[in-house]
Short mmCIF file of C-alpha atoms and ligand atoms in Angstrom, two decimals:
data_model
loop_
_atom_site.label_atom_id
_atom_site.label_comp_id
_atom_site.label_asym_id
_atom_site.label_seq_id
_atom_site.Cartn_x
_atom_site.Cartn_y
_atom_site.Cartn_z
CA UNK E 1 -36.85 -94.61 -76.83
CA UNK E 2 -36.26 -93.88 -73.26
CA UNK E 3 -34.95 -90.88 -71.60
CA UNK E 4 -34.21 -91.23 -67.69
CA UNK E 5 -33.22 -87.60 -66.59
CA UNK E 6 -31.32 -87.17 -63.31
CA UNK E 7 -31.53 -83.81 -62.32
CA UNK E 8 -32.22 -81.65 -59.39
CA UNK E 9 -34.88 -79.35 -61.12
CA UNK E 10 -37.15 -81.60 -63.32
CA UNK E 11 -40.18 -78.85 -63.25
CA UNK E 12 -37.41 -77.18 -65.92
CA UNK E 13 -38.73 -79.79 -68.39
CA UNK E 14 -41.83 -78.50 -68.49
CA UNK E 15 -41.93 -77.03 -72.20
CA UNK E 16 -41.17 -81.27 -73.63
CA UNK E 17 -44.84 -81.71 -72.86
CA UNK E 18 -45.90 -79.16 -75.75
CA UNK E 19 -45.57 -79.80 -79.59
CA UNK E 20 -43.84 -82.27 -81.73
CA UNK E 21 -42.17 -83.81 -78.51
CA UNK E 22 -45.54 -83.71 -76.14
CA UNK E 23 -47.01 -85.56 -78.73
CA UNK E 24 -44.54 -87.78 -79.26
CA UNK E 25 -45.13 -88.69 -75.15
CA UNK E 26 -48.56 -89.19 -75.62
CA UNK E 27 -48.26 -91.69 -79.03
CA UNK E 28 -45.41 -93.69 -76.35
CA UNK E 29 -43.03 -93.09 -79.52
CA UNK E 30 -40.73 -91.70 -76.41
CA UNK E 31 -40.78 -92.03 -72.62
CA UNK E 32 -39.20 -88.89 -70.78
CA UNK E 33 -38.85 -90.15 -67.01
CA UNK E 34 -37.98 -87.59 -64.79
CA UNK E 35 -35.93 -88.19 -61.72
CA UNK E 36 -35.47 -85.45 -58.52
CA UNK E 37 -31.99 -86.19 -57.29
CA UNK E 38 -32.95 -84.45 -54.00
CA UNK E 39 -35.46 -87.86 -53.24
CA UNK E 40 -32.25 -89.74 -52.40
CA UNK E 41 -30.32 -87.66 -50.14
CA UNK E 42 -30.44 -89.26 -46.83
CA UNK E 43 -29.84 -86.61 -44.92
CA UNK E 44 -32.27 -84.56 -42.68
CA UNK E 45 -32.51 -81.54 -44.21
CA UNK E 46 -32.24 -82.99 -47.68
CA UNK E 47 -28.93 -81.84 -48.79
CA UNK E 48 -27.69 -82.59 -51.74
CA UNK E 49 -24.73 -80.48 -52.10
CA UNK E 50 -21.13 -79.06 -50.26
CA UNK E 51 -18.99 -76.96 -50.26
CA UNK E 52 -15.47 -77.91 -52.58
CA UNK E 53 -12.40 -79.34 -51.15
CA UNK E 54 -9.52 -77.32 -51.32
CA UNK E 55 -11.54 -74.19 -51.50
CA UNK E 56 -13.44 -71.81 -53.62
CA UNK E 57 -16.79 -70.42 -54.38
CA UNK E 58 -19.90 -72.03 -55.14
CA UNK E 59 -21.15 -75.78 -54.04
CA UNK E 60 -20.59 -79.51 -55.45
CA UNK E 61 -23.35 -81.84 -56.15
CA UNK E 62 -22.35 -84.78 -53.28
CA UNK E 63 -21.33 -88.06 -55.32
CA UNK E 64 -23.54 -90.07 -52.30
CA UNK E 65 -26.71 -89.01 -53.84
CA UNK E 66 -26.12 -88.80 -57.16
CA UNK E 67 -25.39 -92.16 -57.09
CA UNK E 68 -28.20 -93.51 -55.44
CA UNK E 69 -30.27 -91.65 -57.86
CA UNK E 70 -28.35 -93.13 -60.46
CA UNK E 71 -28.88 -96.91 -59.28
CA UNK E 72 -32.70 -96.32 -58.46
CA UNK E 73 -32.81 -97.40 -62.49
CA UNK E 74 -33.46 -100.18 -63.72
CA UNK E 75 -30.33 -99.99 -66.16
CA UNK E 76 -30.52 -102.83 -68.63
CA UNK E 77 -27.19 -101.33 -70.29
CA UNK E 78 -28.42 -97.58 -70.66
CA UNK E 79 -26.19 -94.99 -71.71
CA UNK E 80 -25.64 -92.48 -69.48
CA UNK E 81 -24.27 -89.01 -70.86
CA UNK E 82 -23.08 -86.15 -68.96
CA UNK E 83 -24.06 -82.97 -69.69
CA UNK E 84 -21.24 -80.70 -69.72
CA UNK E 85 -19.14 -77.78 -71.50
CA UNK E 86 -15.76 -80.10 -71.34
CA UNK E 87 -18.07 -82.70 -73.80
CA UNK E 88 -17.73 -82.93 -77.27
CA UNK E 89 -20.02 -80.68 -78.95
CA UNK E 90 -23.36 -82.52 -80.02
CA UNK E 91 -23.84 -82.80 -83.94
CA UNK E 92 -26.56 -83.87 -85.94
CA UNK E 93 -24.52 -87.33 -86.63
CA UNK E 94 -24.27 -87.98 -82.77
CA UNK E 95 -27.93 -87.03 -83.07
CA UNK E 96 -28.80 -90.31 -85.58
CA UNK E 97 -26.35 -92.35 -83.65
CA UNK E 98 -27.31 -91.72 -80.22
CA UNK E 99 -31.16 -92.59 -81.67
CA UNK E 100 -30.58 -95.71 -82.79
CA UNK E 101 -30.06 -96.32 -78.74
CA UNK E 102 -32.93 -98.02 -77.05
CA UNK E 103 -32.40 -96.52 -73.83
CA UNK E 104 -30.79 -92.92 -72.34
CA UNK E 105 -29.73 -91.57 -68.86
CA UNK E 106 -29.19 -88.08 -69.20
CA UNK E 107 -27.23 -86.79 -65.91
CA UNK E 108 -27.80 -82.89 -65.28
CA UNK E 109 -25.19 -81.09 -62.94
CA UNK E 110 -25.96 -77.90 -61.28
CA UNK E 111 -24.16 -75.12 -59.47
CA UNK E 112 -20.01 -75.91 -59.55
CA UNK E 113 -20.69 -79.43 -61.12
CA UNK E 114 -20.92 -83.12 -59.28
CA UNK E 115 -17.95 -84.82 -57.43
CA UNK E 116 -15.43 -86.63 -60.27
CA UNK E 117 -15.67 -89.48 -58.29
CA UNK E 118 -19.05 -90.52 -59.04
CA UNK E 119 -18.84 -89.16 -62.97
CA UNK E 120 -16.00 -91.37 -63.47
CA UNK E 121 -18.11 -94.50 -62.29
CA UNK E 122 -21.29 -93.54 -63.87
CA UNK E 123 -20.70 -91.34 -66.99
CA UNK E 124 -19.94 -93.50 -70.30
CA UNK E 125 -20.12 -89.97 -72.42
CA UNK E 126 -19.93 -86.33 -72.09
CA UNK E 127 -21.25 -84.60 -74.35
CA UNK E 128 -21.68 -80.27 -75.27
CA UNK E 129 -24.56 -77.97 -76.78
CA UNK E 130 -21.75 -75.77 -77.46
CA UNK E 131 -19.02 -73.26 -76.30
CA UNK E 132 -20.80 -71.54 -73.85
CA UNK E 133 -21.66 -72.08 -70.33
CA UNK E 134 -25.00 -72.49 -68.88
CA UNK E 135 -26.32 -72.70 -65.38
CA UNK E 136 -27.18 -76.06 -65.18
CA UNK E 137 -27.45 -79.74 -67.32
CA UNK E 138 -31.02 -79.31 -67.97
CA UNK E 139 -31.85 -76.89 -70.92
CA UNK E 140 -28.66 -79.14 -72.93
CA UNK E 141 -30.22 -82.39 -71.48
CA UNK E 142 -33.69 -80.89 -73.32
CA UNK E 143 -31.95 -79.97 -76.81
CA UNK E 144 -30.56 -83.68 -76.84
CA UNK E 145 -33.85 -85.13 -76.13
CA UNK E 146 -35.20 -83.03 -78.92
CA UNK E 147 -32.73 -83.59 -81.37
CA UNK E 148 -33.03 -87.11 -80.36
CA UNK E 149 -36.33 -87.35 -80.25
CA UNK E 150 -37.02 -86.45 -84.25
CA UNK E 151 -35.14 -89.50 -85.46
CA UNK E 152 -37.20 -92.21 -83.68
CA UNK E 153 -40.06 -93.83 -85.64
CA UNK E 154 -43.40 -92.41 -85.60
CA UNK E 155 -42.20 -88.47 -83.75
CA UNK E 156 -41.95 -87.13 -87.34
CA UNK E 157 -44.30 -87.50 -90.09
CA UNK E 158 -42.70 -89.88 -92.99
CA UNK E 159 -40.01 -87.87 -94.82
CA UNK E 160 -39.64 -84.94 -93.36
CA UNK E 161 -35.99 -86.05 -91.61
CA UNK E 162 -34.82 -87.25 -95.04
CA UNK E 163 -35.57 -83.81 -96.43
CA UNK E 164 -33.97 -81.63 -93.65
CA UNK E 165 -30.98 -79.71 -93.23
CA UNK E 166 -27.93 -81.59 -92.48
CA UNK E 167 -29.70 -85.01 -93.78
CA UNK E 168 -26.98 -84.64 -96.70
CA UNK E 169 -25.11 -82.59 -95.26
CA UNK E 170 -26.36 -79.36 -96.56
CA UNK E 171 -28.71 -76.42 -95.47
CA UNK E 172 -32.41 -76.85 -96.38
CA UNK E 173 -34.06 -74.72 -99.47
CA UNK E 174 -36.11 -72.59 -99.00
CA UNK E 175 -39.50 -72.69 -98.10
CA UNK E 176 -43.02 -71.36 -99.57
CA UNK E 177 -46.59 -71.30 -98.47
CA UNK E 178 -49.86 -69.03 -99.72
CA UNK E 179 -50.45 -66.20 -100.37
CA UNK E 180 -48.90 -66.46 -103.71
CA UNK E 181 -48.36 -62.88 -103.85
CA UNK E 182 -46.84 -61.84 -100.17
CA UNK E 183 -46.63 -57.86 -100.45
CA UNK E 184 -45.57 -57.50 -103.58
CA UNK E 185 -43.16 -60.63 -103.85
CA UNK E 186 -44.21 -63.76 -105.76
CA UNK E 187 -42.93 -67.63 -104.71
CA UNK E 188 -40.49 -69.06 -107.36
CA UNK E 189 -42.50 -70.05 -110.35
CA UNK E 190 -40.89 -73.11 -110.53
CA UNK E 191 -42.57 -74.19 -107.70
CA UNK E 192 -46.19 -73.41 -109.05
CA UNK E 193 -45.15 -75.78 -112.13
CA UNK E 194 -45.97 -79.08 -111.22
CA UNK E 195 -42.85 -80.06 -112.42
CA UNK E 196 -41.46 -82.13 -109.82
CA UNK E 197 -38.57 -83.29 -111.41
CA UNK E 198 -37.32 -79.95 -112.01
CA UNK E 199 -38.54 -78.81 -108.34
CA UNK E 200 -36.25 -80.87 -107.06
CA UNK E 201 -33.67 -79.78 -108.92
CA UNK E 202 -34.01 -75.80 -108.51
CA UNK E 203 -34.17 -77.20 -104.38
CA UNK E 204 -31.38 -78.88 -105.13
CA UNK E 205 -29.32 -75.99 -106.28
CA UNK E 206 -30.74 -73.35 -103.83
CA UNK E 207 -29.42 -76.02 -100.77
CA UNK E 208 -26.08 -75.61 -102.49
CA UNK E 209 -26.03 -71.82 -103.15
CA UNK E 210 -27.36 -71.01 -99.21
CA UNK E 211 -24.83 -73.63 -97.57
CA UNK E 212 -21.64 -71.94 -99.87
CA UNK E 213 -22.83 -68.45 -98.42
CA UNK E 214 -23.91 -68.92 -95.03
CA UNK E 215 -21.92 -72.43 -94.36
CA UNK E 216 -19.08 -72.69 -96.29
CA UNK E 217 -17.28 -74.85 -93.87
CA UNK E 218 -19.92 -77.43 -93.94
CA UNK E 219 -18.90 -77.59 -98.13
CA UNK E 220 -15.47 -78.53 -97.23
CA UNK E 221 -15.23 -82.60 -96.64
CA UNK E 222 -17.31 -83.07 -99.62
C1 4GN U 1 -23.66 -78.07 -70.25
C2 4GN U 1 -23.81 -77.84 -68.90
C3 4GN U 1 -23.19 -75.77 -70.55
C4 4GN U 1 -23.33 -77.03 -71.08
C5 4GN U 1 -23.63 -76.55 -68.42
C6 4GN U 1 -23.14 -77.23 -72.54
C7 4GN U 1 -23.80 -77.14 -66.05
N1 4GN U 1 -23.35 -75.53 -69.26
N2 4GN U 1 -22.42 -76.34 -73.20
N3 4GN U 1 -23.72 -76.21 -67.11
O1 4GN U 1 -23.62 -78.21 -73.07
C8 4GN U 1 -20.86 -77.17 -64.14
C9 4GN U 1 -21.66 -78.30 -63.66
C10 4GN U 1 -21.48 -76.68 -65.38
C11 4GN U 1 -22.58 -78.71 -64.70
C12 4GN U 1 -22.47 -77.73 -65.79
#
């Protein structure tokens, strides 16, 4: 999979070189290309934003620039998503959809946002974190690449999406590791059996019991 970022920060991407993801880079599993909007303004003193039209506070990102960005890639049909508050809010099934892409361009807006002119040429989907504004594209743009990221072969080892939260649609059981006694408190027997019929069972059940108490709503179109 390939991510092209545009975005006028891309030292905020720092923290994708570390863990699960960094090593995902280094295996080539994923490609995380970087690109500095700022290289294509054409102006002296590099500007790559203005003031609104019709008034008001802040700066726009200029649609010029953004676009020339934009067609510095080599786009063999990429999607590109817009990262934005008015998208619709990222789930873990636009997660496994958007994986099974072969190629992303992940636009980041900063300050008031980038001119409408250039979003409605370039943008093929918008999409949300969540209900909450942030200062810029870029932290979104890195959860997507994450969340991404975990689905394409060879990032995780073997399994370990099948057995997550959300896979079926439920939270994940509980988890366990040693000591066996953890002051005072002992791990499920059931787990020390061997059993692994039943194991999977009693996980089974737990998955049910946590996502009726702490997720109902995820219980109700099933
Ligand atoms: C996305 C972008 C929040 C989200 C953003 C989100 C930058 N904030 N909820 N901020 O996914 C105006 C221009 C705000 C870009 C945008």
């Amino acid at each position: 999979m390939k991510f092209d970022v545009l975005t006028l920060f891309p030292e905020m991407f720092e923290p994708l070189k570390t863990s699960v993801i960094g090593k995902a880079v280094e295996k080539e599993r994923i490609d995380i290309n970087l690109i500095n909007i700022r290289d294509f303004s054409e102006d002296k003193h590099k500007k790559v934003d203005d003031t609104p039209y019709g008034g008001g506070a802040g700066m726009v990102m200029k649609p010029d620039v953004v676009y020339k960005a934009y067609q510095s890639l080599h786009k063999e049909k990429a999607k590109v998503i817009y990262m934005s508050p008015q998208g619709k809010t990222l789930n873990q099934q636009m997660v496994e959809r958007l994986s099974k892409e072969n190629h992303l361009i992940i636009l980041c807006g900063h300050y008031e946002g980038i001119d409408q002119r250039v979003l409605d040429k370039i943008v093929d989907e918008e999409i949300s974190i969540g209900d909450y504004v942030l200062t810029g594209g870029e932290i979104p743009a890195m959860v997507l690449i994450d969340s991404v990221s975990r689905y394409v072969e060879g990032v995780l080892k073997q399994d370990s999406i099948q057995e997550e939260s959300f896979s079926d649609g439920l939270l994940e059981y509980p988890q366990y590791t040693r000591p066996e006694i953890f002051e005072g408190e002992s791990v499920p027997e059931i787990l020390l059996s061997g059993h692994h019929e039943k194991i999977e069972r009693w996980r089974k059940e737990k998955s049910v019991e946590i996502t009726k108490r702490k997720r109902p709503d995820l219980l109700k179109n099933k």
